[in-house]
Amino acid sequence: MPNIQVSSGGTIRDVTMNSGKMTLSGRLTGTLTVTADSQVNVLDGEVNFDLTDRTGNDTYLINDLSRITGTPVFTITVTADQASGEYKLAQGASLPDYTITIGDKNGSYGTFTTGSALLYNEKQYRLVNEDGMLQLRILRCFRKYLLISALQSTNYLLSLTIHGWSVSN
């Protein structure tokens, strides 16, 4: 494969590289299959893990994340109703910590790092790196409502926090 350059504002999707070099200042999304004879150098470009049409049964989007060098900005795109499950992002995740911004077509949910979780719209998004396998785990969270009744009531002030959920009267 010849050398490829993706300029700022450009997008490349679903790439297989058997040799050569890609210089990325734009956006890489979909799958990326790279061999030992190929390299992706990112100059402030975006590497997007697009999960909108994927399930937990699908293979990894990137087969060797260690072949990506430079200063990539990692993002994950999900749907608002993305199913709970474990999604395979990348093999060869050699760094201990990755910082990734997650969101849907309407905007960002937030940014989080490997080993941490982000709560958004009653879902927990957890980024995990186990033995070089970078994965996103999505869990549905249900709000638990607490009902407190008093047999003899007067004016009470109640403020309670349970695992990040706040309840006040």
mmCIF file of C-alpha atoms in Angstrom:
data_model
loop_
_atom_site.group_PDB
_atom_site.id
_atom_site.type_symbol
_atom_site.label_atom_id
_atom_site.label_comp_id
_atom_site.label_asym_id
_atom_site.label_seq_id
_atom_site.Cartn_x
_atom_site.Cartn_y
_atom_site.Cartn_z
ATOM 1 C CA MET A 1 0.000 0.000 0.000
ATOM 2 C CA PRO A 2 1.398 3.426 -0.833
ATOM 3 C CA ASN A 3 1.705 6.146 1.741
ATOM 4 C CA ILE A 4 -1.607 7.787 2.640
ATOM 5 C CA GLN A 5 -2.193 11.272 3.996
ATOM 6 C CA VAL A 6 -5.502 12.308 5.551
ATOM 7 C CA SER A 7 -5.581 16.073 5.999
ATOM 8 C CA SER A 8 -7.468 18.041 8.626
ATOM 9 C CA GLY A 9 -11.186 17.863 7.854
ATOM 10 C CA GLY A 10 -10.785 14.600 5.914
ATOM 11 C CA THR A 11 -12.056 11.177 6.995
ATOM 12 C CA ILE A 12 -10.862 7.676 6.179
ATOM 13 C CA ARG A 13 -12.900 4.596 7.096
ATOM 14 C CA ASP A 14 -12.303 0.815 7.265
ATOM 15 C CA VAL A 15 -8.622 0.578 6.320
ATOM 16 C CA THR A 16 -6.419 -2.471 5.809
ATOM 17 C CA MET A 17 -2.691 -1.678 5.623
ATOM 18 C CA ASN A 18 -0.257 -4.416 4.630
ATOM 19 C CA SER A 19 2.650 -1.980 4.288
ATOM 20 C CA GLY A 20 3.335 1.732 4.085
ATOM 21 C CA LYS A 21 2.554 4.680 6.267
ATOM 22 C CA MET A 22 -0.525 6.758 6.956
ATOM 23 C CA THR A 23 -0.199 10.326 8.209
ATOM 24 C CA LEU A 24 -3.416 11.399 9.871
ATOM 25 C CA SER A 25 -4.437 14.958 10.661
ATOM 26 C CA GLY A 26 -8.091 14.217 9.936
ATOM 27 C CA ARG A 27 -10.339 11.422 11.215
ATOM 28 C CA LEU A 28 -9.929 7.643 11.165
ATOM 29 C CA THR A 29 -13.102 5.685 11.898
ATOM 30 C CA GLY A 30 -14.392 2.153 11.437
ATOM 31 C CA THR A 31 -11.944 -0.727 11.373
ATOM 32 C CA LEU A 32 -8.169 -0.533 11.051
ATOM 33 C CA THR A 33 -6.097 -3.610 10.283
ATOM 34 C CA VAL A 34 -2.352 -2.976 10.289
ATOM 35 C CA THR A 35 0.643 -5.296 9.921
ATOM 36 C CA ALA A 36 4.181 -5.031 11.277
ATOM 37 C CA ASP A 37 5.184 -3.409 7.962
ATOM 38 C CA SER A 38 2.781 -0.492 8.349
ATOM 39 C CA GLN A 39 2.508 2.532 10.604
ATOM 40 C CA VAL A 40 -0.073 5.225 11.354
ATOM 41 C CA ASN A 41 1.343 8.552 12.500
ATOM 42 C CA VAL A 42 -1.307 10.863 13.957
ATOM 43 C CA LEU A 43 -0.669 14.601 14.030
ATOM 44 C CA ASP A 44 -3.489 15.820 16.293
ATOM 45 C CA GLY A 45 -5.971 13.763 14.284
ATOM 46 C CA GLU A 46 -8.899 11.763 15.641
ATOM 47 C CA VAL A 47 -9.074 7.993 16.028
ATOM 48 C CA ASN A 48 -12.775 7.216 16.400
ATOM 49 C CA PHE A 49 -14.149 3.928 17.700
ATOM 50 C CA ASP A 50 -17.582 3.944 16.038
ATOM 51 C CA LEU A 51 -19.835 1.482 17.874
ATOM 52 C CA THR A 52 -23.130 2.658 16.382
ATOM 53 C CA ASP A 53 -23.595 -0.444 14.202
ATOM 54 C CA ARG A 54 -21.746 -2.930 16.404
ATOM 55 C CA THR A 55 -22.571 -5.498 19.060
ATOM 56 C CA GLY A 56 -20.540 -7.098 21.809
ATOM 57 C CA ASN A 57 -20.052 -10.122 19.528
ATOM 58 C CA ASP A 58 -18.107 -8.165 16.890
ATOM 59 C CA THR A 59 -14.316 -8.321 16.574
ATOM 60 C CA TYR A 60 -11.900 -5.568 17.580
ATOM 61 C CA LEU A 61 -12.098 -2.342 15.570
ATOM 62 C CA ILE A 62 -8.290 -1.964 15.576
ATOM 63 C CA ASN A 63 -6.086 -5.040 15.506
ATOM 64 C CA ASP A 64 -2.895 -3.368 16.837
ATOM 65 C CA LEU A 65 -3.175 -0.011 18.591
ATOM 66 C CA SER A 66 0.595 0.036 19.191
ATOM 67 C CA ARG A 67 1.069 0.736 15.447
ATOM 68 C CA ILE A 68 -0.526 4.174 15.983
ATOM 69 C CA THR A 69 2.002 6.831 17.026
ATOM 70 C CA GLY A 70 1.954 10.586 17.480
ATOM 71 C CA THR A 71 -0.743 12.584 19.233
ATOM 72 C CA PRO A 72 -4.085 10.917 18.534
ATOM 73 C CA VAL A 73 -7.313 12.184 20.030
ATOM 74 C CA PHE A 74 -9.362 9.073 20.848
ATOM 75 C CA THR A 75 -13.162 9.195 20.679
ATOM 76 C CA ILE A 76 -15.976 6.661 20.947
ATOM 77 C CA THR A 77 -19.289 7.122 19.154
ATOM 78 C CA VAL A 78 -22.328 5.261 20.485
ATOM 79 C CA THR A 79 -26.073 5.568 19.970
ATOM 80 C CA ALA A 80 -28.326 6.938 22.707
ATOM 81 C CA ASP A 81 -29.883 3.468 22.994
ATOM 82 C CA GLN A 82 -26.642 1.469 22.659
ATOM 83 C CA ALA A 83 -27.159 -1.990 24.164
ATOM 84 C CA SER A 84 -25.421 -2.976 27.371
ATOM 85 C CA GLY A 85 -22.438 -5.228 26.826
ATOM 86 C CA GLU A 86 -18.718 -5.414 26.263
ATOM 87 C CA TYR A 87 -17.465 -3.805 23.053
ATOM 88 C CA LYS A 88 -14.031 -4.624 21.635
ATOM 89 C CA LEU A 89 -12.128 -1.463 20.729
ATOM 90 C CA ALA A 90 -8.486 -2.391 20.087
ATOM 91 C CA GLN A 91 -5.868 -5.079 20.509
ATOM 92 C CA GLY A 92 -2.235 -4.109 21.171
ATOM 93 C CA ALA A 93 -3.159 -1.372 23.649
ATOM 94 C CA SER A 94 0.345 -0.992 25.069
ATOM 95 C CA LEU A 95 -0.163 2.145 27.175
ATOM 96 C CA PRO A 96 -1.466 1.798 30.744
ATOM 97 C CA ASP A 97 -3.826 4.764 30.397
ATOM 98 C CA TYR A 98 -5.870 6.065 27.503
ATOM 99 C CA THR A 99 -8.033 9.175 27.638
ATOM 100 C CA ILE A 100 -11.154 8.929 25.502
ATOM 101 C CA THR A 101 -14.138 11.192 24.870
ATOM 102 C CA ILE A 102 -17.457 9.404 24.385
ATOM 103 C CA GLY A 103 -20.698 10.654 22.895
ATOM 104 C CA ASP A 104 -23.360 10.215 20.267
ATOM 105 C CA LYS A 105 -24.269 12.127 17.094
ATOM 106 C CA ASN A 106 -25.763 14.912 19.242
ATOM 107 C CA GLY A 107 -22.684 15.641 21.346
ATOM 108 C CA SER A 108 -20.214 14.572 23.985
ATOM 109 C CA TYR A 109 -21.127 12.667 27.153
ATOM 110 C CA GLY A 110 -17.724 13.376 28.687
ATOM 111 C CA THR A 111 -14.121 12.223 28.853
ATOM 112 C CA PHE A 112 -12.730 9.378 30.916
ATOM 113 C CA THR A 113 -9.582 7.252 31.240
ATOM 114 C CA THR A 114 -8.703 3.592 31.378
ATOM 115 C CA GLY A 115 -10.026 1.976 34.546
ATOM 116 C CA SER A 116 -12.558 4.708 35.211
ATOM 117 C CA ALA A 117 -16.255 4.971 34.503
ATOM 118 C CA LEU A 118 -18.525 7.682 33.208
ATOM 119 C CA LEU A 119 -22.202 7.869 34.155
ATOM 120 C CA TYR A 120 -24.501 9.403 31.576
ATOM 121 C CA ASN A 121 -28.244 9.104 31.068
ATOM 122 C CA GLU A 122 -28.629 6.095 33.374
ATOM 123 C CA LYS A 123 -25.754 4.176 31.743
ATOM 124 C CA GLN A 124 -22.279 3.452 33.004
ATOM 125 C CA TYR A 125 -19.461 3.489 30.447
ATOM 126 C CA ARG A 126 -16.260 1.831 31.684
ATOM 127 C CA LEU A 127 -12.979 1.778 29.733
ATOM 128 C CA VAL A 128 -10.943 -1.359 30.428
ATOM 129 C CA ASN A 129 -7.475 -2.466 29.281
ATOM 130 C CA GLU A 130 -6.925 -6.129 30.087
ATOM 131 C CA ASP A 131 -3.676 -7.584 28.782
ATOM 132 C CA GLY A 132 -3.512 -5.091 25.923
ATOM 133 C CA MET A 133 -7.150 -5.534 24.929
ATOM 134 C CA LEU A 134 -8.977 -2.190 25.110
ATOM 135 C CA GLN A 135 -12.710 -2.595 25.684
ATOM 136 C CA LEU A 136 -15.733 -0.508 26.538
ATOM 137 C CA ARG A 137 -18.245 -1.959 28.985
ATOM 138 C CA ILE A 138 -21.717 -0.475 29.004
ATOM 139 C CA LEU A 139 -24.033 -1.163 31.929
ATOM 140 C CA ARG A 140 -27.565 0.066 32.365
ATOM 141 C CA CYS A 141 -28.020 1.815 35.720
ATOM 142 C CA PHE A 142 -31.383 2.131 37.333
ATOM 143 C CA ARG A 143 -32.188 4.895 39.717
ATOM 144 C CA LYS A 144 -33.396 3.609 43.015
ATOM 145 C CA TYR A 145 -36.000 5.722 44.627
ATOM 146 C CA LEU A 146 -36.157 6.041 48.356
ATOM 147 C CA LEU A 147 -39.486 6.658 49.986
ATOM 148 C CA ILE A 148 -39.452 7.754 53.554
ATOM 149 C CA SER A 149 -42.738 8.151 55.365
ATOM 150 C CA ALA A 150 -43.263 9.317 58.840
ATOM 151 C CA LEU A 151 -46.223 8.240 60.896
ATOM 152 C CA GLN A 152 -46.160 11.489 62.784
ATOM 153 C CA SER A 153 -44.818 14.216 60.585
ATOM 154 C CA THR A 154 -43.486 17.601 61.433
ATOM 155 C CA ASN A 155 -41.159 19.725 59.326
ATOM 156 C CA TYR A 156 -38.105 17.548 58.662
ATOM 157 C CA LEU A 157 -35.234 18.411 56.341
ATOM 158 C CA LEU A 158 -33.859 15.398 54.508
ATOM 159 C CA SER A 159 -30.747 15.260 52.372
ATOM 160 C CA LEU A 160 -29.278 11.902 51.431
ATOM 161 C CA THR A 161 -26.603 10.745 48.996
ATOM 162 C CA ILE A 162 -26.327 7.084 48.019
ATOM 163 C CA HIS A 163 -23.555 6.089 45.593
ATOM 164 C CA GLY A 164 -23.661 9.434 43.826
ATOM 165 C CA TRP A 165 -27.445 9.711 43.668
ATOM 166 C CA SER A 166 -28.798 12.646 45.660
ATOM 167 C CA VAL A 167 -32.201 12.804 47.246
ATOM 168 C CA SER A 168 -33.517 15.944 48.931
ATOM 169 C CA ASN A 169 -36.906 17.126 50.085
#
